[in-house]
Coordinates of C-alpha atoms and ligand atoms in Angstrom, one line a residue:
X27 CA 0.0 0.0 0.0
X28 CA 1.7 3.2 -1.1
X29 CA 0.8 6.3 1.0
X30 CA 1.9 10.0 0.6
X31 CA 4.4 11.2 3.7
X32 CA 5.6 14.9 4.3
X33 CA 8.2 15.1 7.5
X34 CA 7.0 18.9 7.8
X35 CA 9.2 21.5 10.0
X36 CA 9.8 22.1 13.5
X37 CA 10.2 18.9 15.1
X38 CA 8.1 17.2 12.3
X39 CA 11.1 15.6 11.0
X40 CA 12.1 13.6 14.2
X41 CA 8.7 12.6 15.0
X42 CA 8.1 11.4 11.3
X43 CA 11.4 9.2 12.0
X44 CA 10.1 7.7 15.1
X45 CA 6.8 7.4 13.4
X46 CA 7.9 5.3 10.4
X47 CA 10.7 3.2 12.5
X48 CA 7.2 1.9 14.5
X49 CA 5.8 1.1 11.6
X50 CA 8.5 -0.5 9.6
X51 CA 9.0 -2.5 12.5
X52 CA 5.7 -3.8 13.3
X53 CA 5.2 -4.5 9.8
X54 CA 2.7 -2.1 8.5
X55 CA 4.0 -2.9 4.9
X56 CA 3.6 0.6 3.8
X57 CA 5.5 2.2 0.8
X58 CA 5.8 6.0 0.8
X59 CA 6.0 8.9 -1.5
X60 CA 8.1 11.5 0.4
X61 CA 6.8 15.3 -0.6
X62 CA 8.2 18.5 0.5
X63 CA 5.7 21.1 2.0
X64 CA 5.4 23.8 4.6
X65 CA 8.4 26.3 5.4
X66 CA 10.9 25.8 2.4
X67 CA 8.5 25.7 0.1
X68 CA 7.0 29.0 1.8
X69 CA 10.3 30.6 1.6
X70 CA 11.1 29.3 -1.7
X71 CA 8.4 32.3 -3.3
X72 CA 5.1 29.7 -3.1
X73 CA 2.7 31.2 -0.8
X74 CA 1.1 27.9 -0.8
X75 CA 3.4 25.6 0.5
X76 CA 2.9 23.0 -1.7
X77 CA 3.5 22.5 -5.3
X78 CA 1.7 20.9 -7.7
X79 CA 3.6 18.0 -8.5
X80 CA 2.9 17.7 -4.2
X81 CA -0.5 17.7 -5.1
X82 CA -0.6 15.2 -7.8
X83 CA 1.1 12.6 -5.2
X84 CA -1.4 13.3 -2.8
X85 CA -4.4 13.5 -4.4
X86 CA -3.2 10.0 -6.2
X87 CA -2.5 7.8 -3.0
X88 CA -5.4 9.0 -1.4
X89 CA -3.5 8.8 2.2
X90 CA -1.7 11.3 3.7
X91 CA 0.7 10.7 6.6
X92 CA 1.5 14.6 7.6
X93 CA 4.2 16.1 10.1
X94 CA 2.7 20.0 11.6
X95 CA 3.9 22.9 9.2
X96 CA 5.0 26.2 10.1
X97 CA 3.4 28.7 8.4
X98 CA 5.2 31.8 8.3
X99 CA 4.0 34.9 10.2
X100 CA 2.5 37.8 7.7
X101 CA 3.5 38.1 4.3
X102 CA 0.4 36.0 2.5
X103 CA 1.6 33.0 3.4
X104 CA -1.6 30.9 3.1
X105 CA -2.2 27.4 5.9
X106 CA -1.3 24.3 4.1
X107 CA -3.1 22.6 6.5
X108 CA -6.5 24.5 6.4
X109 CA -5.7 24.3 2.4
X110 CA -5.0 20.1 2.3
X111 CA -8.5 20.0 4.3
X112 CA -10.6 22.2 1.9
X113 CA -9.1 21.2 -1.1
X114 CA -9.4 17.7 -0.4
X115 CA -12.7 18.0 1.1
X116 CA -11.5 16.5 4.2
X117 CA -14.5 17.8 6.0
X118 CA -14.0 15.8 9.5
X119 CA -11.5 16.0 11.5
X120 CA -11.6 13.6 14.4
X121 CA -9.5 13.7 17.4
X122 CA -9.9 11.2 20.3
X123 CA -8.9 12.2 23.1
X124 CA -7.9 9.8 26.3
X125 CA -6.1 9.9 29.6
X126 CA -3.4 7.5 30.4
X127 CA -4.2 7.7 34.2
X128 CA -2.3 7.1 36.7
X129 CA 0.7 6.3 34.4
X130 CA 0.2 10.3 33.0
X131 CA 0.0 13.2 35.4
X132 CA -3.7 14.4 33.4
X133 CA -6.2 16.8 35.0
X134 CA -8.7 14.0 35.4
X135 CA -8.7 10.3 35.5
X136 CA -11.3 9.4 33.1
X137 CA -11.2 11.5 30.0
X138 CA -12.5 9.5 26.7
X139 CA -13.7 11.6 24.5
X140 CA -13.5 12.0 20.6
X141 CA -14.0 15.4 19.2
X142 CA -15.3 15.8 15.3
X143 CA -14.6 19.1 14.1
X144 CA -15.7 20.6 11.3
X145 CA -13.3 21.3 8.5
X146 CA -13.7 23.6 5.6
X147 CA -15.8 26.8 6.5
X148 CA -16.6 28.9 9.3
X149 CA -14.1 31.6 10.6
X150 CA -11.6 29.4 8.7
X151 CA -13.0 30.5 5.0
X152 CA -9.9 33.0 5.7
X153 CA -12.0 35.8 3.7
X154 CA -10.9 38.8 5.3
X155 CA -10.5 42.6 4.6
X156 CA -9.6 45.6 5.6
X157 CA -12.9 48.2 5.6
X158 CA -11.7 51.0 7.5
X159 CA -8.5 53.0 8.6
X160 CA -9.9 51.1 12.1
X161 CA -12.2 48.2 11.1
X162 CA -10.5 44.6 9.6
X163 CA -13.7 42.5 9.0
X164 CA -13.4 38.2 9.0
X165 CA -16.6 36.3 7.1
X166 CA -18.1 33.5 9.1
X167 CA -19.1 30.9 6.4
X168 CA -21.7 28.4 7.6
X169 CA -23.7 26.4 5.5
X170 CA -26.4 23.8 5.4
X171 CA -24.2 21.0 3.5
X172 CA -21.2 21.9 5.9
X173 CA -23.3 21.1 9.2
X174 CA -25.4 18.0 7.5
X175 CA -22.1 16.4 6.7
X176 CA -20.2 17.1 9.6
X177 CA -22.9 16.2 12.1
X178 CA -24.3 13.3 10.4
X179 CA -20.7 12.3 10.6
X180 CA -20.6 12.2 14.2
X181 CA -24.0 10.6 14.9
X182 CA -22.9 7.7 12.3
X183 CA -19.2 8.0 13.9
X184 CA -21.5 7.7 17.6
X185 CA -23.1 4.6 16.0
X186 CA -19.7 2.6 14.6
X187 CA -17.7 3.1 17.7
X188 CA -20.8 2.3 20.1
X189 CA -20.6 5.3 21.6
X190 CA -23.2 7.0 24.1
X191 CA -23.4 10.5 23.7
X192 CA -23.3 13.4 20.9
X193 CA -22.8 16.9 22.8
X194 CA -23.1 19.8 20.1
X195 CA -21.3 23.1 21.2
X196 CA -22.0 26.3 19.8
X197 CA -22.9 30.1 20.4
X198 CA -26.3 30.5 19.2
X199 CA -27.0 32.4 21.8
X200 CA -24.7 35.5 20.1
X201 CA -24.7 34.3 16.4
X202 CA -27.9 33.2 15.7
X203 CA -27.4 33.0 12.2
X204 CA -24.7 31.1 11.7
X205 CA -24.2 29.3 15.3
X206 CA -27.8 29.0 15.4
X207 CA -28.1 26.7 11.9
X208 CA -25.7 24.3 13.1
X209 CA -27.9 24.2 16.5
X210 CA -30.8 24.1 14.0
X211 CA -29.1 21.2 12.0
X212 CA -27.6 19.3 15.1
X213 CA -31.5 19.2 16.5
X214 CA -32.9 17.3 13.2
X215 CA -30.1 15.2 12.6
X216 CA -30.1 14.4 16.5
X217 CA -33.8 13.1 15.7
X218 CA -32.9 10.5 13.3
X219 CA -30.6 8.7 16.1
X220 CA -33.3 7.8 19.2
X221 CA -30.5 5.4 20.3
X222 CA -27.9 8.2 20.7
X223 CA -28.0 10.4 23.6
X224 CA -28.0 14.4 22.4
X225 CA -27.7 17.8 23.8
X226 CA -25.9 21.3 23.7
X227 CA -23.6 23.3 25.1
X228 CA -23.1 26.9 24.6
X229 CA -19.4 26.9 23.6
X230 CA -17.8 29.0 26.8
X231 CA -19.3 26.9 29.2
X232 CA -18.8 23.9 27.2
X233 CA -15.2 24.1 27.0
X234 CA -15.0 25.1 30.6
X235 CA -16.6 21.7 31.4
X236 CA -14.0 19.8 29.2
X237 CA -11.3 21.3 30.9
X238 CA -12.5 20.2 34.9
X239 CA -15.3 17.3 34.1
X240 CA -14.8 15.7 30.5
X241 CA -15.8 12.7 31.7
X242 CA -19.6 14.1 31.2
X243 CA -19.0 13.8 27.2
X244 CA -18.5 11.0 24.8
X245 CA -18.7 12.7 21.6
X246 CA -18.6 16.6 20.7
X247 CA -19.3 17.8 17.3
X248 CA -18.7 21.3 17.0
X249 CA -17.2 24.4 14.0
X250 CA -14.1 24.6 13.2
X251 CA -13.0 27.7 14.9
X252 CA -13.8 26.3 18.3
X253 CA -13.0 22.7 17.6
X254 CA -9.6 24.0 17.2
X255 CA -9.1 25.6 20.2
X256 CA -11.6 22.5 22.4
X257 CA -9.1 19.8 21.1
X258 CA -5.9 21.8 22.7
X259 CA -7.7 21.9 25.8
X260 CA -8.5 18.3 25.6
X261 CA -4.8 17.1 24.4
X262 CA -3.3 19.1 27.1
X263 CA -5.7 18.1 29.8
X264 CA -4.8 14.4 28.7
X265 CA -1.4 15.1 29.8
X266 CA 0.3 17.1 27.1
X267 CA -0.8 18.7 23.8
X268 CA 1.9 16.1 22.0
X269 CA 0.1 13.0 22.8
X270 CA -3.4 13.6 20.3
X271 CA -3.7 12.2 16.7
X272 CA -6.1 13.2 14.7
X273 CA -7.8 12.0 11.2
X274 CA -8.7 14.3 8.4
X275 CA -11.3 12.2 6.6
X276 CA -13.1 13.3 3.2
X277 CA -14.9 11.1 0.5
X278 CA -11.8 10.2 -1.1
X279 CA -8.9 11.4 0.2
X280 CA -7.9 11.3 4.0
X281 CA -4.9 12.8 6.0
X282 CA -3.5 11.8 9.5
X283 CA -1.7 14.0 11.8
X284 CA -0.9 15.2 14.9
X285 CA -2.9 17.6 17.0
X286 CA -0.3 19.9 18.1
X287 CA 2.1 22.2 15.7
X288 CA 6.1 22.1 14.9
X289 CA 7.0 23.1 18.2
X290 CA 10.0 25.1 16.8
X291 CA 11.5 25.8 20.1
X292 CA 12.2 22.1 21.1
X293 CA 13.5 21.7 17.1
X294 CA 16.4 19.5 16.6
X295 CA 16.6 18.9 20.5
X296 CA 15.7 15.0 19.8
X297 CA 13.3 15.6 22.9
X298 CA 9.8 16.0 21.5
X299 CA 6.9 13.4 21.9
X300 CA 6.6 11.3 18.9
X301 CA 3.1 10.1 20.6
X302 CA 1.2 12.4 19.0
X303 CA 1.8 11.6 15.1
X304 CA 2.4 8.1 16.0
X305 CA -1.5 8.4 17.5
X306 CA -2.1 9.9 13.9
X307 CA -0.5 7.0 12.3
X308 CA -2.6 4.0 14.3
X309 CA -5.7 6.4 12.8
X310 CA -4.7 5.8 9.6
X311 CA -3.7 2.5 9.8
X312 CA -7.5 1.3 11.1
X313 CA -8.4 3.2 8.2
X314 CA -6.8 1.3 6.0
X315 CA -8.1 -2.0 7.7
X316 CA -4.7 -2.9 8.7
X317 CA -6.3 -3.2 12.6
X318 CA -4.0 -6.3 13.8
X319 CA -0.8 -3.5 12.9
X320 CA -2.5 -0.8 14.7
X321 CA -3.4 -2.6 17.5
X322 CA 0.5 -3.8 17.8
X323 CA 1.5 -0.5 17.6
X324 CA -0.8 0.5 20.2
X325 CA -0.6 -2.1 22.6
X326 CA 3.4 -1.7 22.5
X327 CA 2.6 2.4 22.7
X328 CA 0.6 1.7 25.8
X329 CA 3.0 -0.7 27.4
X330 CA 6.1 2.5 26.7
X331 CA 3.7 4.8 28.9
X332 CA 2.8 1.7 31.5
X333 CA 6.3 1.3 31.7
X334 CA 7.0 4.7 32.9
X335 CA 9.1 5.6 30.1
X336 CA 8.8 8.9 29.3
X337 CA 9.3 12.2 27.2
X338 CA 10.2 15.0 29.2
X339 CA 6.7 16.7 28.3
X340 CA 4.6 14.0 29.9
X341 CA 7.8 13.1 32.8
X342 CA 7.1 13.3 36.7
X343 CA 9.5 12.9 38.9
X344 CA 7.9 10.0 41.3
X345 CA 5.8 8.6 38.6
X346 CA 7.7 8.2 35.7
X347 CA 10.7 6.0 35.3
X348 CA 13.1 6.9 32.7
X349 CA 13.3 10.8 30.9
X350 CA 13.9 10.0 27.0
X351 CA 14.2 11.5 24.0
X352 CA 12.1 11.0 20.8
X353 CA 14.2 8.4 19.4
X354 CA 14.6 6.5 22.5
X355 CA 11.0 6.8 23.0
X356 CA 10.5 4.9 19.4
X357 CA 12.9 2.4 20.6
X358 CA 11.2 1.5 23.4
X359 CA 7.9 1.4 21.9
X360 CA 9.5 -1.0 19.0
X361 CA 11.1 -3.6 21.6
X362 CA 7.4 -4.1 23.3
X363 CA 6.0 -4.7 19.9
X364 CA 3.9 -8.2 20.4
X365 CA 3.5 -7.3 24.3
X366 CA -0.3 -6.2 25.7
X367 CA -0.5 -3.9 28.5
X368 CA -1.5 -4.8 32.2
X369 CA -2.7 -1.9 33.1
X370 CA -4.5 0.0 30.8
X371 CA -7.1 -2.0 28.3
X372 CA -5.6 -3.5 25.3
X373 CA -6.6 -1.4 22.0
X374 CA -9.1 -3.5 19.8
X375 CA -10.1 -2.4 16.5
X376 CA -13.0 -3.6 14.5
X377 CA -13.0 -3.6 10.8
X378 CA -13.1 0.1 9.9
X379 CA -15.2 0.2 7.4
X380 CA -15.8 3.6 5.8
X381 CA -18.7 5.3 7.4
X382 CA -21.9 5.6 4.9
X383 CA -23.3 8.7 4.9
X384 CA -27.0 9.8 3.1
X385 CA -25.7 12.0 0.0
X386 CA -26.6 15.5 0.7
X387 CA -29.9 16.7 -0.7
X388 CA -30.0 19.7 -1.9
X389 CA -33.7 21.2 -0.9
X390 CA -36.3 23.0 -2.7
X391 CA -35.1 26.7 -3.0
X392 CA -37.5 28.9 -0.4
X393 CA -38.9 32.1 -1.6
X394 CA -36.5 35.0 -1.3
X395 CA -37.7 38.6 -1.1
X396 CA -35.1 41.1 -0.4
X397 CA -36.4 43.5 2.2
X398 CA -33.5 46.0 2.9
X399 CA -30.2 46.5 2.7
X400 CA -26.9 47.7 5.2
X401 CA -25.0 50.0 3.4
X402 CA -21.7 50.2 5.6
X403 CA -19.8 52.9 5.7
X404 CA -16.4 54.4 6.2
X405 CA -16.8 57.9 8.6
X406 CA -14.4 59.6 10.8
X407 CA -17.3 62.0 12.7
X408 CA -18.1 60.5 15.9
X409 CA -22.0 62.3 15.9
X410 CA -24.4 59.3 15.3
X411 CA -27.0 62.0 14.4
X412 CA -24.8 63.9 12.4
X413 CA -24.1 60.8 10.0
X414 CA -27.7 60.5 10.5
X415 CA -29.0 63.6 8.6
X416 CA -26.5 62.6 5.7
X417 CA -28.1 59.1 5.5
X418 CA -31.9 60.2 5.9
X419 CA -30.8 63.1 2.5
X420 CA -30.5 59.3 0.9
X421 CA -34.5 58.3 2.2
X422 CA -36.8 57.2 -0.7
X423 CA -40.0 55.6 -0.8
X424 CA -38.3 52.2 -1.4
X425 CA -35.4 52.5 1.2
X426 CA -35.5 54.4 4.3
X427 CA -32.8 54.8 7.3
X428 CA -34.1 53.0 9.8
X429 CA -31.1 52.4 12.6
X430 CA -27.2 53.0 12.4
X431 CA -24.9 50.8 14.3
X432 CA -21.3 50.9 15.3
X433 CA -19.8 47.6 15.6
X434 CA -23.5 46.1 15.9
X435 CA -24.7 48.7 18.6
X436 CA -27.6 50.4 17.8
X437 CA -26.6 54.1 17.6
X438 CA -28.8 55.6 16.4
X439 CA -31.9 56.4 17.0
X440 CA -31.5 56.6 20.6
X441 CA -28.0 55.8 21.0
X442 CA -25.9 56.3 24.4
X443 CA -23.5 58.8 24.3
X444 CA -21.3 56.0 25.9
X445 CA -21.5 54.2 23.0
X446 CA -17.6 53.7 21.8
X447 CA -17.5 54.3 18.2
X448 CA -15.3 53.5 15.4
X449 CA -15.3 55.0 11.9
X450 CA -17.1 51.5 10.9
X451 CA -20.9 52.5 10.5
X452 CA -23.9 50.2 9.1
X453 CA -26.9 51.9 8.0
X454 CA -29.6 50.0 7.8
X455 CA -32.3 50.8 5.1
X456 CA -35.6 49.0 4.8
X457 CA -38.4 49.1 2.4
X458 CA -42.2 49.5 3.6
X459 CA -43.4 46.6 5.5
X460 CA -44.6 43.8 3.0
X461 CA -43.2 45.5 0.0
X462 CA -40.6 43.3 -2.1
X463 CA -37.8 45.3 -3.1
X464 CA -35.8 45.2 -6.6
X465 CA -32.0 44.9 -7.1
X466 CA -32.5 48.6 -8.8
X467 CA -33.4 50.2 -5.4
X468 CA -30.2 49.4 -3.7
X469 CA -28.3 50.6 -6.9
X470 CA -30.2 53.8 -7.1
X471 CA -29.4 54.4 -2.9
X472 CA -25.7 53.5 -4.1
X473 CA -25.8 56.1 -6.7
X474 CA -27.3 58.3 -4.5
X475 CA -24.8 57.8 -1.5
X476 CA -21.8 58.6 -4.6
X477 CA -24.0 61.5 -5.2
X478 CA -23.7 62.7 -2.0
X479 CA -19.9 61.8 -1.6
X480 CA -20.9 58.7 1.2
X481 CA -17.7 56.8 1.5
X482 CA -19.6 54.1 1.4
X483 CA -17.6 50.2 1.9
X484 CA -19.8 47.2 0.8
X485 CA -23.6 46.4 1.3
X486 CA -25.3 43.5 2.6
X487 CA -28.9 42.9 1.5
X488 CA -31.6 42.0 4.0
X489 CA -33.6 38.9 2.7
X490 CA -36.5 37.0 4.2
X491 CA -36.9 33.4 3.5
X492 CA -40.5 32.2 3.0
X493 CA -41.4 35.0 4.7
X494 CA -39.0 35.1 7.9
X495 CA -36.5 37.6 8.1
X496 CA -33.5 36.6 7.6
X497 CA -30.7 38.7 9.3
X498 CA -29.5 39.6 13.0
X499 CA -31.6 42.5 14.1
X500 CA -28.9 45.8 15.8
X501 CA -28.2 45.1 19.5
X502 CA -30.6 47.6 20.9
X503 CA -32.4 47.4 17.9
Ligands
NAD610 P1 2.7 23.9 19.1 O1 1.7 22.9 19.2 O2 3.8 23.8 18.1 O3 3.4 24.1 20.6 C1 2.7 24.4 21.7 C2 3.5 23.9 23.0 O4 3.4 22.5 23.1 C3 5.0 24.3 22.9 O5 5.4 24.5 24.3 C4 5.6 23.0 22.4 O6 7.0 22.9 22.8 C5 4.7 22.0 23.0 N1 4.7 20.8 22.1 C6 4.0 20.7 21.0 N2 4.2 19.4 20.5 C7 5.0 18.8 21.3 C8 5.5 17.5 21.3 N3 5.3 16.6 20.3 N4 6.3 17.1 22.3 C9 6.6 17.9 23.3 N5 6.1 19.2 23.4 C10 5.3 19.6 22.4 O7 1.9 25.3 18.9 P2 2.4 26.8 18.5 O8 3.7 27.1 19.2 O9 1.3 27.6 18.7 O10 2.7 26.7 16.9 C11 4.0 26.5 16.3 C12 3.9 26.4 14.8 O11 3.1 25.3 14.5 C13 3.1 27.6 14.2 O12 3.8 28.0 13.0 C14 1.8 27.1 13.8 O13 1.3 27.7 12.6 C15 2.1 25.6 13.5 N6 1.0 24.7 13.7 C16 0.9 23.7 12.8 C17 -0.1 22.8 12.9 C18 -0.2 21.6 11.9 O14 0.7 21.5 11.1 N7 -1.3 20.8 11.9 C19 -1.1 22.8 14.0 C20 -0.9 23.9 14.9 C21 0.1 24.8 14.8

């Protein structure tokens, strides 16, 4: 079987050693095709990381073995690794998460928990633009395919692994809009599983709970952004940030990593913790339904940590036995190849066999009657009312100034002078209730705002859908 392998930066190179010495040892019978990505390539002039002839390797062994990348601060460097995940529609990413109690010093004793994170929108659609001289704007990118697929996965996921529990986390109760479809999404799909426990978390709270009683949750499906930052909490309450693996799983392509990044301060140090890709690596291996190798690999992993054997990330004086380095650790997990643990569980896979998910349907389109439109605008007076009486000389019959906001606060009418404000407005203009408004109004306000000299930055039309509005209302509004 012939896989793709990229050794990455950082310590990805010494990891990716230790990796594929366990694996040549315990007989995974893997061929690779070695590809160069991440910080060279960077440097080299490609602001992708990646080159196509890369791309052709992966995208033709379907399975990527990856070390973490460094992506280079500023310059328009864009993430190999959010790009690998969109571009191979690798739209789960799964990270279990477990504590090795009492062998590892970890927060809690029982943590087993798997998180499935969504992959390719959200905050992470990395559209973002300057609006302002004070205002950088980020779009948050949800969509009804994105949460079907990604929570469907998780149920089904639930279902394969005999797992109790789906938590959903989320911020509904701030973004309605976006948080509140995959709330919205998580609730249906939730209803199709009677023999799977559901419920939700608002995100803050949520993570909170992860960090002091995960043993309340089983599996959490949750966006991108905040499945991120929930599976470094997790990792590092489990001990240490370099001991999750984590599967990047699309309808044809997969990748396997680690959860943490290249670590560039421990770098050529030979003491990082190989556990992490290795973790990746028995991910991919089930995947491949090579289980007897994986569970080798693991059961020798297990009896490494069992035995107290240790990199200085996870060592305790008192509880651990031996401080190693990376490729000690490797050693030691290769000479207990064959051995089960007699502590912990020994790992048992079934048959992975590729989860089936219903094809997504796309539904009837809903009726769509544009109601209004935000014209936002760039405006260094700090008078809500004075930027008021410029916006109502805009008023027609079709579109009238209803509200201005600054950074979502309603500011006018009947702002508080407290009120901070930037030089970001949005004017809200609506139409007269029940009236359905043409493209041509908001281009004849538009010509009437250039008229008038308005400074004016994008527009965002108001819409309601079969009849419900369809937009966050002004705080205050
Ligand atoms: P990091 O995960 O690299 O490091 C965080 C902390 O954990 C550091 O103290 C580090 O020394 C420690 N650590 C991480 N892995 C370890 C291991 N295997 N053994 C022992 N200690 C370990 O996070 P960061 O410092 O925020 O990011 C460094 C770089 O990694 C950045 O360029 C970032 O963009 C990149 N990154 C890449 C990926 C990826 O490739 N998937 C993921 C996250 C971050």
């Amino acid at each position: 079987m012939r896989i793709t392998v990229a050794k990455g930066d950082g310590i990805g190179p010494e990891i990716m050693d230790a990796t594929l010495a366990i694996l040549e040892a315990a007989g995974a019978g893997l061929t690779y095709d070695f590809i160069e990505v991440g910080e060279k390539v960077y440097l080299s002039g490609n602001s992708a990381g990646i080159s196509n002839e890369a791309w052709d390797i992966i995208r033709r062994n379907k399975v990527f073995l990856k070390s973490p990348i460094t992506t280079p601060q500023g310059g328009g460097y864009k993430s190999l690794n959010v790009s690998t995940r969109k571009f191979l529609g690798l739209y789960a990413n799964v990270r279990p998460c477990f504590s090795l109690h009492p062998m590892v010093r970890a927060a809690h004793p029982v943590i087993d928990l798997v998180i499935v994170r969504e992959n390719e929108e959200d905050l992470y659609a990395g559209i973002e633009h300057q609006q302002t001289d004070e205002v950088v704007q980020c779009l948050k990118l949800v969509s009804r395919p994105g949460c079907e697929k990604i929570i469907r996965y998780a149920f089904e996921y639930a279902v394969q692994q005999g797992r109790r529990k789906v938590s959903c986390l989320s911020k509904d109760n701030i973004m309605k809009q976006t948080d509140g479809l995959f709330h919205k999404i998580f609730d249906e799909i939730a209803a199709e599983y009677p023999q799977i426990q559901n419920e939700h978390w608002i995100i803050d709270i949520g993570t909170a709970r992860v960090a002091v009683h995960p043993e309340v949750f089983d599996v959490i499906v949750t966006t991108n952004l905040y499945g991120d930052i929930l599976s470094d909490v997790a990792a590092e309450i489990t001990g240490s940030v370099g001991m999750g693996g984590s599967s990047n799983i699309g309808e044809q392509c997969a990748m396997f990593e680690a959860v943490h990044g290249s670590a560039p301060m421990i770098a050529g140090q030979g003491i990082a913790n190989p556990s992490g890709l290795l973790q990746g690596a028995v991910l991919m291996l089930v995947h491949l339904g090579k289980t007897k190798v994986a569970e080798r690999i693991q059961n020798a992993w297990l009896c490494t940590i069992e035995a107290g054997i240790h990199t200085a990330d996870i060592y305790t004086e008192g509880l651990s036995q031996q401080k190693v380095g990376n490729a000690e650790f490797a050693q030691a997990v290769i000479a207990r190849l064959g051995q089960q643990p007699q502590h912990f569980k020994p790992a048992q896979y079934a048959e992975d066999k590729p989860l089936q998910l219903k094809p997504y349907i796309r539904r009837a389109p809903q009726s769509k009657t544009l109601v209004g439109v935000d014209l936002f605008v760039h405006w260094s007076g700090s008078d809500p009312e004075a930027l008021a009486k410029i916006m109502h000389h805009l008023d027609q019959d079709a579109l009238r100034l209803k509200m201005i906001t600054n950074r979502g606060i309603k500011v006018y009418p009947g702002g508080f002078p407290e009120t901070f404000c930037t030089d970001h407005w949005r004017c809200r203009f609506v139409g007269p209730d029940g009236v359905a408004l043409a493209k041509a109004d908001v281009i004849a306000l538009l010509d009437r705002a250039e008229a008038a000299g308005v400074d004016f930055i994008k527009t965002e039309h108001l819409y309601a859908f079969d009849g419900v509005k369809a937009f966050s209302l002004g705080q205050g509004e």
